[in-house]
Amino acid sequence: MRKMYPRPDFQREEWISLNGQWELRFDDTDQGIKEKWGKGFEGNHKITVPFAYQAELSNVDEKENHDILWYQKKFDITDKSKSYILNFGAVDYEAIIFVNGERIGSHIGGHSSFNFDITPYVEKGENLLVIRVYDPMTDETIPRGKQYWKLEPEYIFYTRTSGIWQSVWIDILSREHLDAFKFTPDIDRGTVNIKTYFDNVIHDKNRKVKLKISFEDQLISEDISTINSRFFSRDIDVRNLFTERSNIHNDGWYWTPENPNLFDVTIELLDETFKTLDRVETYFGMRKVEVLDGKFMLNNKAYYQKLVLDQGYFPKGLMTAPEDDDLKRDIELAKEMGFNGARKHQKVEDPIFLYWADKLGFLVWGEMANAAEYDEGYVERMNKEWIEVIERDYNHPSIVTWVPLNESWGISRVAHEKKQQDHSLSMYHLTKSLDNTRPVLSNEGWEHTQSDICGIHNYLDETDIRNHYQDVDSALSHTPANRLIYARGYEYNNVPIMITEYGGIAYVIDDKGWGYSSVDSEEALIEGYRELTEAIGESPVLHGYCYTQLTDVEQEINGLLTYDRKPKCDLQKIKEINDSVSHSN
């Protein structure tokens, strides 16, 4: 259960998984700090990490609300000469970390990863790790996505996920070691830029970094550079004037969903005798995305996106996949239906999902979990967490679009209020300042300020789509959700127009539930999907779509698959419909 290295895009050789059984205690009266539980406490539950206590697989399976949680686990250290980096994939929402009774740090943000160097706090032999989590259910200014602020899930909102919900592990490193590297491909020049900061390397000790790049076991580049400053940046030519490595005649060596080519990279930190101090295995893809003349471009060619909305929930694990391969399987099922990507909806997805998207060839729209209400504290928390998300996931070639805000969640007055419009703009420009290689949407679905793609949510029928998406003017004047497509004072600027939510057809298999529309047979589900998707595909103005949705989730039963991933219809017929949509517009 969840045994894969949690960051396969930055693979370490030596690590300790802390997934498994922990002690858990609810602290509804907030006594833990006063009673110094950070030094250890008596748990009243055994919980299986990385599952939230609300999830069945946690072995707690408690749906009552508990805002304050305490976790405790013992772990062993055998070599004090090493460095120990404690990593958390995600903890919702505020976490305070104690090691052997000492407070070592804290983190705020339920979807971003974080770590601490615990080397000064660990001892040889047994050590004690304690975590205090605060996740207030009724605070609607917290970016929480689809997690409901009430006890019972309803409508489009689901059971909450409190506390640890992604893997916890310790990297065992030399005292001098490598940190994250950033890869920026440039297919027009045929190069990749590799950048890092050597914050854990002694700069005046003749340390070196060795970079080895290969493609399908063919060596492309291998060299050694002396580290003489904190900052490191190198451009490496990977095309080398070979035509077959470009997409002049076909995809060449570029990354696409159809041919997800990846370059393998080995990075080593060497001492003055060329002894290896640290080693990392990673990869990158030569891939370019941009918007040009109203089209989405992949590797300088117009590309029609056929996406599916993916909530990333599981019946027994909630936001946590029961097994690592379950994340892979969701991609395989979507591709089996002819989708070339997914919009990960209101969830920052597990890095293992993104790893498989890179490997299997699957476009991903990376989306931040949003708040429901706006205040200045929300702005601070939102910005900080979103920066961490982009920093972690920058290298994934599968991510082709960033979505910091969705459907005016948390900014309900953005259509007319300048303050919230400024926040929308600031999220757009903040994202661009961190990553100018990908399109960004300022507010997905409606009430855009400045966006690189005009995403529109339309759950009306195929007649509505045929009548209102024959030219740009009709597409922008139509308000299918009674919301302006652009906020007042802002206007369309020749970017791709896509229907980024549609369908939501509920077909009940096992139980009652909710959807945007409903049918009573497999045949009707297929026909409904056909009518809507063909109407979008025949529009001369639309340049892609995203169907709602991949799977049922709790009471929301508008998936093409049930909650436990059983097909509701012949998936080959869905694929035939998707494959029939082709565009030269």
Coordinates of C-alpha atoms in Angstrom, one line a residue:
M1 CA 0.0 0.0 0.0
R2 CA 1.6 3.3 -1.3
K3 CA 5.1 1.8 -1.4
M4 CA 6.4 3.7 -4.4
Y5 CA 9.0 6.5 -3.8
P6 CA 6.7 9.5 -3.4
R7 CA 8.6 11.8 -5.8
P8 CA 9.5 9.5 -8.8
D9 CA 10.3 12.6 -10.9
F10 CA 13.3 13.2 -8.4
Q11 CA 14.2 9.7 -7.4
R12 CA 16.5 9.2 -4.4
E13 CA 18.4 6.0 -3.6
E14 CA 18.1 5.8 0.2
W15 CA 14.9 6.7 2.0
I16 CA 12.6 5.6 4.8
S17 CA 8.8 5.4 4.3
L18 CA 6.8 6.5 7.2
N19 CA 3.5 5.4 5.7
G20 CA 1.7 2.8 7.8
Q21 CA 0.4 2.7 11.3
W22 CA 0.6 5.9 13.5
E23 CA -1.0 6.9 16.8
L24 CA -3.8 9.4 16.5
R25 CA -5.6 11.5 19.1
F26 CA -8.4 14.0 18.6
D27 CA -8.0 17.2 20.6
D28 CA -11.4 18.8 20.5
T29 CA -10.7 20.9 23.6
D30 CA -7.3 22.1 22.4
Q31 CA -5.3 20.7 25.3
G32 CA -2.4 19.3 23.4
I33 CA -0.1 22.3 23.4
K34 CA -0.8 23.1 27.1
E35 CA -0.1 19.5 28.1
K36 CA 3.0 19.3 25.9
W37 CA 1.8 16.5 23.6
G38 CA 4.7 17.4 21.3
K39 CA 6.9 15.4 23.7
G40 CA 4.6 12.4 23.2
F41 CA 1.1 11.4 24.1
E42 CA -1.2 8.5 24.5
G43 CA -3.2 7.9 21.3
N44 CA -6.8 6.7 21.2
H45 CA -6.8 5.5 17.6
K46 CA -4.4 3.6 15.3
I47 CA -4.5 5.3 11.9
T48 CA -3.0 4.2 8.6
V49 CA -1.1 7.0 7.0
P50 CA -1.4 8.5 4.4
F51 CA -5.2 8.2 4.7
A52 CA -7.3 10.9 6.4
Y53 CA -9.2 9.8 9.4
Q54 CA -12.5 10.3 7.5
A55 CA -11.4 7.6 4.9
E56 CA -12.2 3.9 5.3
L57 CA -8.6 2.9 4.6
S58 CA -7.4 5.0 7.6
N59 CA -8.9 2.3 9.9
V60 CA -10.5 5.1 11.8
D61 CA -13.3 5.9 9.3
E62 CA -14.8 8.7 11.5
K63 CA -17.1 11.2 9.8
E64 CA -17.6 13.4 12.9
N65 CA -15.7 16.7 12.8
H66 CA -12.4 17.1 14.7
D67 CA -10.6 20.3 14.0
I68 CA -7.4 19.4 15.9
L69 CA -5.5 16.2 15.4
W70 CA -2.3 14.8 16.9
Y71 CA -0.2 12.2 15.1
Q72 CA 2.7 10.2 16.6
K73 CA 5.2 7.7 15.1
K74 CA 8.5 6.3 16.1
F75 CA 11.3 5.7 13.6
D76 CA 14.9 4.5 13.8
I77 CA 18.2 6.2 12.7
T78 CA 21.3 4.1 12.3
D79 CA 23.9 6.6 11.0
K80 CA 24.4 10.0 12.6
S81 CA 26.9 11.1 9.9
K82 CA 24.0 11.4 7.4
S83 CA 21.5 14.2 6.8
Y84 CA 17.8 13.4 7.3
I85 CA 15.2 15.3 5.4
L86 CA 11.6 14.8 6.6
N87 CA 9.1 15.1 3.7
F88 CA 5.3 15.5 3.7
G89 CA 3.4 15.1 0.5
A90 CA 0.4 17.1 1.9
V91 CA -1.2 17.8 5.3
D92 CA -4.5 19.5 5.5
Y93 CA -4.3 22.2 6.8
E94 CA -1.9 23.7 9.4
A95 CA 0.8 21.4 10.7
I96 CA 3.3 21.8 13.6
I97 CA 6.1 19.3 13.6
F98 CA 8.0 18.0 16.7
V99 CA 11.0 15.6 16.7
N100 CA 12.0 14.1 20.0
G101 CA 10.0 16.8 21.8
E102 CA 11.5 19.7 19.9
R103 CA 9.4 21.9 17.7
I104 CA 11.2 22.0 14.4
G105 CA 8.8 24.0 12.2
S106 CA 5.3 24.5 10.8
H107 CA 3.5 24.7 7.5
I108 CA 0.2 26.1 6.3
G109 CA -1.5 24.8 3.2
G110 CA -3.4 21.6 2.6
H111 CA -2.3 20.7 -1.0
S112 CA 1.4 21.7 -1.2
S113 CA 4.4 19.6 -0.2
F114 CA 7.0 20.6 2.4
N115 CA 10.0 19.3 4.2
F116 CA 12.4 19.9 7.1
D117 CA 16.0 19.1 7.7
I118 CA 15.7 17.1 11.0
T119 CA 19.4 16.2 11.2
P120 CA 20.1 18.3 14.3
Y121 CA 17.1 16.8 16.2
V122 CA 17.5 13.0 15.6
E123 CA 19.5 10.6 17.6
K124 CA 21.0 7.2 16.8
G125 CA 18.4 4.6 17.5
E126 CA 14.7 5.3 18.2
N127 CA 13.2 8.7 17.5
L128 CA 9.7 10.2 18.1
L129 CA 7.8 12.2 15.5
V130 CA 4.7 14.2 16.6
I131 CA 2.5 16.3 14.4
R132 CA -0.3 18.7 15.4
V133 CA -2.8 19.5 12.7
Y134 CA -5.4 22.2 12.7
D135 CA -8.1 22.0 10.0
P136 CA -11.1 24.1 11.0
M137 CA -14.1 22.8 9.1
T138 CA -16.3 26.0 9.1
D139 CA -13.6 28.4 7.9
E140 CA -14.7 29.1 4.3
T141 CA -11.6 31.3 3.6
I142 CA -9.3 28.2 3.6
P143 CA -8.4 26.9 0.1
R144 CA -10.0 23.5 0.3
G145 CA -11.5 22.7 -3.1
K146 CA -14.3 20.2 -3.1
Q147 CA -14.1 19.5 0.7
Y148 CA -17.3 20.5 2.3
W149 CA -17.5 22.9 5.3
K150 CA -20.5 20.9 6.6
L151 CA -20.7 17.4 8.0
E152 CA -22.7 15.7 5.2
P153 CA -21.5 16.0 1.6
E154 CA -24.1 17.3 -0.9
Y155 CA -24.4 18.7 -4.4
I156 CA -20.9 19.1 -5.8
F157 CA -19.1 19.0 -2.5
Y158 CA -17.6 16.0 -0.8
T159 CA -16.4 14.5 2.5
R160 CA -13.6 16.5 4.0
T161 CA -10.0 15.3 4.2
S162 CA -8.2 16.3 7.4
G163 CA -4.6 15.9 8.3
I164 CA -2.0 13.7 6.5
W165 CA -3.3 12.6 3.1
Q166 CA -0.2 12.1 1.1
S167 CA 3.0 10.1 1.8
V168 CA 5.4 10.9 4.6
W169 CA 9.0 9.9 4.2
I170 CA 12.6 10.6 5.1
D171 CA 15.4 11.1 2.6
I172 CA 18.8 9.9 3.8
L173 CA 21.5 12.0 2.3
S174 CA 25.1 13.0 2.7
R175 CA 25.6 16.3 4.6
E176 CA 26.3 17.9 1.2
H177 CA 23.5 17.1 -1.2
L178 CA 21.5 18.3 -4.2
D179 CA 18.3 20.2 -4.1
A180 CA 15.5 20.5 -6.7
F181 CA 16.5 21.2 -10.3
K182 CA 14.4 23.1 -12.8
F183 CA 14.3 22.0 -16.5
T184 CA 13.1 24.4 -19.1
P185 CA 13.1 23.0 -22.7
D186 CA 13.4 25.2 -25.7
I187 CA 12.5 23.2 -28.8
D188 CA 13.1 26.2 -31.1
R189 CA 16.8 26.3 -30.1
G190 CA 16.9 22.5 -29.5
T191 CA 18.2 23.0 -25.9
V192 CA 17.2 22.4 -22.4
N193 CA 18.1 24.8 -19.6
I194 CA 19.0 23.2 -16.2
K195 CA 19.0 25.4 -13.2
T196 CA 19.4 24.9 -9.4
Y197 CA 20.7 26.5 -6.2
F198 CA 23.5 24.7 -4.3
D199 CA 22.3 25.6 -0.8
N200 CA 23.7 22.4 0.8
V201 CA 27.0 22.3 -0.9
I202 CA 30.4 23.8 0.2
H203 CA 31.3 26.1 -2.6
D204 CA 35.0 26.5 -1.9
K205 CA 35.9 22.8 -1.6
N206 CA 36.2 22.0 -5.4
R207 CA 32.8 20.3 -5.5
K208 CA 31.5 19.3 -8.9
V209 CA 28.2 18.4 -10.5
K210 CA 28.0 15.6 -13.1
L211 CA 25.1 15.7 -15.6
K212 CA 24.3 12.8 -17.8
I213 CA 21.4 13.0 -20.3
S214 CA 20.2 10.0 -22.4
F215 CA 17.3 9.2 -24.7
E216 CA 16.2 5.5 -24.9
D217 CA 19.7 4.4 -23.7
Q218 CA 21.4 6.6 -26.2
L219 CA 23.9 9.0 -24.5
I220 CA 23.2 12.6 -25.5
S221 CA 25.4 14.6 -23.1
E222 CA 27.7 13.9 -20.2
D223 CA 29.8 16.5 -18.5
I224 CA 31.2 17.7 -15.2
S225 CA 31.1 21.3 -13.9
T226 CA 32.9 22.8 -10.9
I227 CA 30.6 24.4 -8.4
N228 CA 32.0 27.8 -7.6
S229 CA 28.8 29.7 -6.5
R230 CA 25.4 29.1 -5.1
F231 CA 23.6 29.5 -8.4
F232 CA 24.0 27.0 -11.3
S233 CA 22.5 27.3 -14.8
R234 CA 23.4 25.4 -18.0
D235 CA 22.0 25.2 -21.5
I236 CA 22.5 21.8 -23.2
D237 CA 21.9 21.1 -26.9
V238 CA 19.9 17.9 -27.2
R239 CA 19.0 18.3 -30.9
N240 CA 22.5 18.7 -32.2
L241 CA 21.3 19.4 -35.8
F242 CA 19.6 16.0 -36.1
T243 CA 16.3 16.4 -38.1
E244 CA 14.7 13.3 -36.6
R245 CA 15.0 14.8 -33.1
S246 CA 12.6 17.6 -34.2
N247 CA 9.0 17.4 -35.3
I248 CA 9.6 18.5 -38.9
H249 CA 8.2 15.2 -40.3
N250 CA 6.6 13.6 -37.2
D251 CA 6.8 14.0 -33.4
G252 CA 10.5 13.2 -33.4
W253 CA 11.9 13.2 -29.9
Y254 CA 9.4 15.8 -28.6
W255 CA 6.9 15.0 -25.9
T256 CA 3.2 14.6 -27.0
P257 CA 0.3 12.5 -25.6
E258 CA 0.7 10.3 -28.7
N259 CA 4.5 9.9 -28.2
P260 CA 5.5 10.8 -24.7
N261 CA 9.2 10.9 -25.2
L262 CA 11.3 11.6 -22.2
F263 CA 15.0 12.2 -21.6
D264 CA 16.5 10.4 -18.6
V265 CA 18.8 12.5 -16.4
T266 CA 21.3 11.4 -13.8
I267 CA 22.7 14.1 -11.6
E268 CA 25.6 13.5 -9.2
L269 CA 27.3 15.7 -6.7
L270 CA 31.0 14.8 -6.6
D271 CA 33.8 15.8 -4.1
E272 CA 37.3 16.8 -5.0
T273 CA 38.3 13.1 -5.5
F274 CA 35.2 12.6 -7.8
K275 CA 33.6 10.4 -5.1
T276 CA 29.8 10.6 -5.4
L277 CA 28.2 12.5 -2.5
D278 CA 24.6 12.5 -3.8
R279 CA 22.8 11.1 -6.8
V280 CA 19.4 11.8 -8.3
E281 CA 17.5 10.2 -11.2
T282 CA 15.1 12.4 -13.0
Y283 CA 13.8 13.3 -16.5
F284 CA 12.4 16.0 -18.8
G285 CA 10.5 16.3 -22.0
M286 CA 11.2 18.5 -25.0
R287 CA 7.8 20.1 -25.1
K288 CA 6.4 23.6 -25.9
V289 CA 2.9 25.0 -25.3
E290 CA 1.6 28.4 -26.2
V291 CA -1.5 30.1 -27.5
L292 CA -1.3 31.7 -31.0
D293 CA -4.0 33.3 -33.2
G294 CA -6.8 31.8 -31.1
K295 CA -5.4 28.3 -31.0
F296 CA -3.7 26.1 -28.4
M297 CA -0.3 25.1 -29.8
L298 CA 1.8 22.0 -28.8
N299 CA 5.3 22.0 -30.2
N300 CA 4.4 24.8 -32.7
K301 CA 1.4 22.9 -34.1
A302 CA -2.3 23.5 -33.4
Y303 CA -3.5 20.8 -31.0
Y304 CA -7.1 20.1 -30.1
Q305 CA -7.6 19.2 -26.4
K306 CA -10.1 16.5 -25.5
L307 CA -10.1 16.6 -21.7
V308 CA -12.1 14.9 -19.0
L309 CA -12.8 16.5 -15.6
D310 CA -11.1 14.4 -12.9
Q311 CA -11.9 15.0 -9.2
G312 CA -9.2 12.6 -8.0
Y313 CA -11.4 11.0 -5.3
F314 CA -11.6 7.3 -4.3
P315 CA -14.3 5.4 -2.4
K316 CA -12.1 4.1 0.4
G317 CA -9.3 6.7 0.3
L318 CA -11.2 10.0 -0.5
M319 CA -8.4 12.3 -2.0
T320 CA -5.8 9.5 -1.4
A321 CA -5.5 6.7 -4.0
P322 CA -5.5 3.3 -2.2
E323 CA -2.5 2.1 -4.3
D324 CA 0.1 3.8 -6.4
D325 CA -1.1 2.0 -9.5
D326 CA -4.7 3.4 -9.0
L327 CA -3.3 6.8 -10.1
K328 CA -1.9 5.2 -13.2
R329 CA -5.1 3.3 -13.9
D330 CA -7.2 6.4 -14.0
I331 CA -5.0 7.8 -16.8
E332 CA -5.2 4.5 -18.7
L333 CA -9.0 4.5 -18.4
A334 CA -9.2 8.0 -19.7
K335 CA -6.9 7.3 -22.6
E336 CA -8.9 4.1 -23.3
M337 CA -11.9 6.4 -23.9
G338 CA -10.0 8.7 -26.3
F339 CA -9.3 11.6 -24.0
N340 CA -5.8 13.1 -24.4
G341 CA -5.8 14.8 -21.0
A342 CA -7.6 15.8 -17.8
R343 CA -8.4 18.9 -15.9
K344 CA -7.5 18.0 -12.3
H345 CA -10.4 19.7 -10.6
Q346 CA -10.0 21.6 -7.3
K347 CA -7.1 19.4 -6.2
V348 CA -3.4 19.5 -6.4
E349 CA -2.7 16.0 -7.5
D350 CA -0.2 13.5 -6.1
P351 CA 3.2 13.6 -7.9
I352 CA 2.8 10.0 -8.7
F353 CA -0.2 10.8 -10.9
L354 CA 1.9 13.5 -12.7
Y355 CA 4.7 11.0 -13.1
W356 CA 2.4 8.6 -14.9
A357 CA 0.9 11.4 -17.0
D358 CA 4.5 12.2 -18.1
K359 CA 5.2 8.6 -18.9
L360 CA 2.0 7.6 -20.5
G361 CA 1.3 10.8 -22.4
F362 CA -1.6 12.7 -20.8
L363 CA -2.2 16.4 -20.8
V364 CA -2.9 17.9 -17.3
W365 CA -4.4 21.2 -16.3
G366 CA -2.9 21.9 -12.9
E367 CA -5.5 23.5 -10.7
M368 CA -5.4 25.0 -7.2
A369 CA -8.0 24.1 -4.6
N370 CA -10.0 27.3 -4.0
A371 CA -11.7 28.8 -1.0
A372 CA -15.4 29.7 -0.8
E373 CA -15.0 33.2 0.7
Y374 CA -12.6 36.1 0.3
D375 CA -10.7 38.1 2.8
E376 CA -7.1 39.4 3.1
G377 CA -6.0 36.3 5.1
Y378 CA -7.2 34.1 2.2
V379 CA -5.1 36.1 -0.3
E380 CA -1.9 35.5 1.8
R381 CA -2.5 31.8 2.2
M382 CA -3.6 31.3 -1.4
N383 CA -0.5 33.0 -2.8
K384 CA 1.9 31.2 -0.6
E385 CA 0.5 27.7 -1.3
W386 CA 0.2 28.3 -5.1
I387 CA 3.8 29.4 -5.3
E388 CA 4.8 26.1 -3.6
V389 CA 2.6 24.1 -6.0
I390 CA 4.2 25.6 -9.1
E391 CA 7.7 25.2 -7.7
R392 CA 7.1 21.5 -7.0
D393 CA 5.4 20.6 -10.3
Y394 CA 7.2 22.9 -12.8
N395 CA 9.2 20.1 -14.5
H396 CA 6.3 17.9 -15.5
P397 CA 5.8 18.1 -19.3
S398 CA 2.3 16.7 -18.9
I399 CA 1.2 20.0 -17.2
V400 CA 0.2 22.3 -20.0
T401 CA -2.0 24.9 -18.3
W402 CA -2.2 26.5 -14.8
V403 CA -5.6 27.2 -13.2
P404 CA -5.3 29.2 -10.0
L405 CA -9.0 30.1 -9.8
N406 CA -12.2 28.4 -10.8
E407 CA -15.7 29.6 -11.3
S408 CA -15.2 32.7 -9.1
W409 CA -14.9 30.5 -6.0
G410 CA -13.7 32.7 -3.2
I411 CA -14.1 35.8 -5.5
S412 CA -17.9 35.8 -6.0
R413 CA -18.0 39.5 -6.7
V414 CA -15.2 39.5 -9.3
A415 CA -17.6 40.4 -12.2
H416 CA -17.9 43.9 -10.9
E417 CA -15.7 44.5 -7.8
K418 CA -12.2 45.9 -8.6
K419 CA -10.6 44.4 -5.5
Q420 CA -11.4 40.9 -6.5
Q421 CA -10.6 41.6 -10.1
D422 CA -7.2 42.7 -8.9
H423 CA -6.8 39.5 -7.1
S424 CA -7.7 37.5 -10.2
L425 CA -5.2 39.5 -12.2
S426 CA -2.6 39.1 -9.5
M427 CA -2.9 35.3 -9.6
Y428 CA -2.5 35.4 -13.3
H429 CA 0.6 37.6 -13.2
L430 CA 2.0 35.8 -10.2
T431 CA 1.8 32.5 -12.1
K432 CA 3.3 34.0 -15.2
S433 CA 6.2 35.5 -13.1
L434 CA 7.0 32.0 -11.8
D435 CA 6.4 30.1 -15.1
N436 CA 6.0 32.0 -18.4
T437 CA 6.1 28.7 -20.4
R438 CA 2.5 27.7 -19.9
P439 CA -0.9 29.3 -20.5
V440 CA -2.7 30.5 -17.4
L441 CA -6.4 31.1 -16.7
S442 CA -7.3 33.9 -14.4
N443 CA -10.7 32.4 -13.5
E444 CA -11.8 29.2 -15.2
G445 CA -15.4 28.9 -16.5
W446 CA -16.6 32.6 -16.5
E447 CA -15.8 36.1 -15.4
H448 CA -12.3 36.1 -16.7
T449 CA -10.0 39.1 -16.3
Q450 CA -6.9 38.2 -18.3
S451 CA -6.6 34.6 -19.4
D452 CA -4.6 32.8 -22.1
I453 CA -7.5 30.4 -22.7
C454 CA -11.2 31.4 -22.6
G455 CA -12.7 28.5 -20.7
I456 CA -16.5 28.4 -20.6
H457 CA -18.7 26.1 -18.5
N458 CA -21.9 25.1 -20.3
Y459 CA -24.2 22.4 -19.0
L460 CA -27.0 23.1 -21.5
D461 CA -28.0 20.8 -24.4
E462 CA -26.5 20.3 -27.9
T463 CA -29.0 22.8 -29.4
D464 CA -27.7 25.5 -27.2
I465 CA -24.1 24.7 -28.2
R466 CA -25.0 24.6 -31.9
N467 CA -26.8 27.9 -31.7
H468 CA -24.3 29.9 -29.7
Y469 CA -20.8 28.8 -30.8
Q470 CA -20.7 29.6 -34.5
D471 CA -18.6 32.7 -34.1
V472 CA -16.7 34.5 -31.4
D473 CA -19.3 37.2 -30.8
S474 CA -22.1 34.7 -30.1
A475 CA -19.8 32.6 -27.9
L476 CA -18.8 35.6 -25.7
S477 CA -22.3 37.1 -25.5
H478 CA -23.9 33.9 -24.5
T479 CA -24.1 33.3 -20.7
P480 CA -25.1 29.6 -20.1
A481 CA -24.6 29.9 -16.3
N482 CA -26.0 33.5 -16.2
R483 CA -22.5 34.7 -15.7
L484 CA -20.5 37.0 -17.9
I485 CA -17.7 35.4 -19.8
Y486 CA -15.5 38.3 -19.0
A487 CA -15.6 40.5 -15.9
R488 CA -16.7 44.1 -16.4
G489 CA -13.9 46.1 -17.9
Y490 CA -12.2 43.1 -19.4
E491 CA -12.5 41.7 -22.9
Y492 CA -11.5 38.8 -25.1
N493 CA -8.1 39.0 -26.7
N494 CA -8.0 36.4 -29.5
V495 CA -7.2 33.4 -27.2
P496 CA -8.5 29.8 -27.7
I497 CA -12.1 29.3 -26.7
M498 CA -12.9 26.0 -25.1
I499 CA -15.9 24.4 -23.4
T500 CA -14.1 23.4 -20.3
E501 CA -17.1 21.8 -18.5
Y502 CA -20.1 20.3 -20.1
G503 CA -22.2 17.1 -20.0
G504 CA -22.4 15.9 -16.4
I505 CA -24.9 13.3 -17.5
A506 CA -26.0 11.2 -14.6
Y507 CA -26.7 7.5 -15.2
V508 CA -27.6 5.7 -12.0
I509 CA -26.0 2.2 -11.7
D510 CA -26.1 1.3 -8.0
D511 CA -27.7 4.1 -6.1
K512 CA -29.5 7.5 -6.2
G513 CA -27.5 10.6 -6.7
W514 CA -27.1 13.9 -8.5
G515 CA -26.1 15.1 -11.9
Y516 CA -26.5 18.1 -14.3
S517 CA -28.9 15.9 -16.4
S518 CA -29.9 12.3 -16.2
V519 CA -30.6 9.3 -18.4
D520 CA -31.9 5.8 -17.7
S521 CA -29.8 3.5 -19.9
E522 CA -26.3 2.9 -21.2
E523 CA -27.4 3.7 -24.7
A524 CA -28.9 7.0 -23.7
L525 CA -25.6 7.9 -21.9
I526 CA -23.6 7.2 -25.1
E527 CA -26.1 9.1 -27.3
G528 CA -26.1 12.1 -24.9
Y529 CA -22.3 12.1 -24.9
R530 CA -22.3 11.9 -28.7
E531 CA -24.8 14.7 -29.3
L532 CA -22.9 17.1 -27.0
T533 CA -19.4 16.3 -28.1
E534 CA -20.2 16.3 -31.8
A535 CA -21.9 19.7 -31.4
I536 CA -18.7 21.1 -29.8
G537 CA -16.5 19.4 -32.4
E538 CA -18.5 20.9 -35.2
S539 CA -18.2 24.5 -33.9
P540 CA -15.8 26.6 -35.9
V541 CA -14.9 28.7 -32.9
L542 CA -14.2 26.1 -30.2
H543 CA -10.8 24.7 -29.8
G544 CA -11.2 21.9 -27.3
Y545 CA -13.4 20.5 -24.5
C546 CA -13.5 19.0 -21.1
Y547 CA -16.3 16.6 -20.2
T548 CA -17.8 16.3 -16.7
Q549 CA -16.6 13.8 -15.5
L550 CA -14.3 10.8 -15.3
T551 CA -15.9 9.0 -12.3
D552 CA -18.8 9.3 -9.9
V553 CA -17.9 10.8 -6.5
E554 CA -20.1 10.1 -3.6
Q555 CA -23.5 11.6 -4.3
E556 CA -22.4 13.2 -7.7
I557 CA -23.1 10.4 -10.2
N558 CA -22.3 12.0 -13.5
G559 CA -19.1 10.0 -14.2
L560 CA -18.5 7.8 -17.3
L561 CA -17.2 5.4 -14.6
T562 CA -18.7 4.5 -11.3
Y563 CA -16.9 5.6 -8.1
D564 CA -15.1 2.3 -8.0
R565 CA -14.0 2.7 -11.6
K566 CA -16.5 0.3 -13.3
P567 CA -17.5 1.5 -16.9
K568 CA -21.1 2.6 -17.2
C569 CA -21.0 2.1 -20.9
D570 CA -18.9 0.6 -23.7
L571 CA -15.7 2.7 -23.4
Q572 CA -14.8 1.9 -27.0
K573 CA -17.9 3.8 -28.2
I574 CA -16.8 6.9 -26.1
K575 CA -13.4 6.6 -27.8
E576 CA -15.0 6.4 -31.2
I577 CA -16.9 9.7 -30.5
N578 CA -13.7 11.4 -29.2
D579 CA -11.7 10.2 -32.2
S580 CA -14.3 11.5 -34.6
V581 CA -13.6 15.1 -33.4
S582 CA -10.8 16.5 -35.5
H583 CA -10.1 20.1 -36.2
S584 CA -8.2 22.2 -38.7
N585 CA -9.9 25.5 -37.6

